[in-house]
PDB file of C-alpha atoms in Angstrom:
ATOM      1  CA  UNK A   1     -22.213 -85.944-164.771  1.00  0.00           C
ATOM      2  CA  UNK A   2     -20.761 -84.811-168.105  1.00  0.00           C
ATOM      3  CA  UNK A   3     -20.666 -88.426-169.265  1.00  0.00           C
ATOM      4  CA  UNK A   4     -24.345 -88.896-168.451  1.00  0.00           C
ATOM      5  CA  UNK A   5     -25.266 -85.695-170.306  1.00  0.00           C
ATOM      6  CA  UNK A   6     -23.178 -86.745-173.320  1.00  0.00           C
ATOM      7  CA  UNK A   7     -24.877 -90.190-173.340  1.00  0.00           C
ATOM      8  CA  UNK A   8     -28.332 -88.548-173.237  1.00  0.00           C
ATOM      9  CA  UNK A   9     -27.433 -86.276-176.170  1.00  0.00           C
ATOM     10  CA  UNK A  10     -26.056 -89.184-178.195  1.00  0.00           C
ATOM     11  CA  UNK A  11     -29.094 -91.386-177.604  1.00  0.00           C
ATOM     12  CA  UNK A  12     -31.375 -91.161-180.650  1.00  0.00           C
ATOM     13  CA  UNK A  13     -33.850 -93.952-179.806  1.00  0.00           C
ATOM     14  CA  UNK A  14     -37.404 -92.867-180.450  1.00  0.00           C
ATOM     15  CA  UNK A  15     -36.613 -89.756-182.433  1.00  0.00           C
ATOM     16  CA  UNK A  16     -38.122 -91.235-185.602  1.00  0.00           C
ATOM     17  CA  UNK A  17     -41.415 -91.834-183.825  1.00  0.00           C
ATOM     18  CA  UNK A  18     -41.438 -88.324-182.509  1.00  0.00           C
ATOM     19  CA  UNK A  19     -40.740 -86.893-185.989  1.00  0.00           C
ATOM     20  CA  UNK A  20     -43.544 -88.978-187.489  1.00  0.00           C
ATOM     21  CA  UNK A  21     -45.839 -87.776-184.714  1.00  0.00           C
ATOM     22  CA  UNK A  22     -44.988 -84.126-185.408  1.00  0.00           C
ATOM     23  CA  UNK A  23     -45.534 -84.595-189.163  1.00  0.00           C
ATOM     24  CA  UNK A  24     -48.877 -86.329-188.493  1.00  0.00           C
ATOM     25  CA  UNK A  25     -50.035 -83.492-186.230  1.00  0.00           C
ATOM     26  CA  UNK A  26     -49.080 -80.902-188.767  1.00  0.00           C
ATOM     27  CA  UNK A  27     -51.042 -82.706-191.474  1.00  0.00           C
ATOM     28  CA  UNK A  28     -54.000 -83.075-189.102  1.00  0.00           C
ATOM     29  CA  UNK A  29     -54.007 -79.344-188.320  1.00  0.00           C
ATOM     30  CA  UNK A  30     -53.901 -78.519-192.019  1.00  0.00           C
ATOM     31  CA  UNK A  31     -56.793 -80.843-192.732  1.00  0.00           C
ATOM     32  CA  UNK A  32     -58.909 -79.419-189.904  1.00  0.00           C
ATOM     33  CA  UNK A  33     -58.214 -75.853-191.045  1.00  0.00           C
ATOM     34  CA  UNK A  34     -59.144 -76.696-194.624  1.00  0.00           C
ATOM     35  CA  UNK A  35     -62.325 -78.470-193.641  1.00  0.00           C
ATOM     36  CA  UNK A  36     -63.440 -75.629-191.386  1.00  0.00           C
ATOM     37  CA  UNK A  37     -62.791 -73.122-194.134  1.00  0.00           C
ATOM     38  CA  UNK A  38     -64.679 -75.255-196.629  1.00  0.00           C
ATOM     39  CA  UNK A  39     -67.550 -75.636-194.151  1.00  0.00           C
ATOM     40  CA  UNK A  40     -67.843 -71.845-193.850  1.00  0.00           C
ATOM     41  CA  UNK A  41     -67.955 -71.430-197.629  1.00  0.00           C
ATOM     42  CA  UNK A  42     -70.502 -74.188-198.090  1.00  0.00           C
ATOM     43  CA  UNK A  43     -72.663 -72.687-195.332  1.00  0.00           C
ATOM     44  CA  UNK A  44     -72.586 -69.282-197.078  1.00  0.00           C
ATOM     45  CA  UNK A  45     -73.511 -70.923-200.344  1.00  0.00           C
ATOM     46  CA  UNK A  46     -76.574 -72.636-198.922  1.00  0.00           C
ATOM     47  CA  UNK A  47     -77.581 -69.456-197.082  1.00  0.00           C
ATOM     48  CA  UNK A  48     -77.426 -67.461-200.311  1.00  0.00           C
ATOM     49  CA  UNK A  49     -79.419 -70.166-202.088  1.00  0.00           C
ATOM     50  CA  UNK A  50     -82.085 -70.095-199.353  1.00  0.00           C
ATOM     51  CA  UNK A  51     -82.334 -66.321-199.594  1.00  0.00           C
ATOM     52  CA  UNK A  52     -82.671 -66.499-203.347  1.00  0.00           C
ATOM     53  CA  UNK A  53     -85.399 -69.128-203.178  1.00  0.00           C
ATOM     54  CA  UNK A  54     -87.270 -67.208-200.512  1.00  0.00           C
ATOM     55  CA  UNK A  55     -87.136 -63.958-202.561  1.00  0.00           C
ATOM     56  CA  UNK A  56     -88.306 -65.714-205.694  1.00  0.00           C
ATOM     57  CA  UNK A  57     -91.338 -67.199-203.879  1.00  0.00           C
ATOM     58  CA  UNK A  58     -92.925 -63.805-203.180  1.00  0.00           C
ATOM     59  CA  UNK A  59     -96.269 -63.089-204.866  1.00  0.00           C
ATOM     60  CA  UNK A  60     -96.387 -60.058-207.126  1.00  0.00           C
TER      61      UNK A  60
END
């Protein structure tokens, strides 16, 4: 049993693929977070622009 466990610990096949997968998922999470933050800021910008245009259209 010890020999089987030692063989499993020594086996490194597939670790590179797993590492690349983890790095890709970290990059994807960062991109999604950045895009959602940017989307919120852009939405606020357009909302402020709409309010400004609406307020400037009032008749005196």
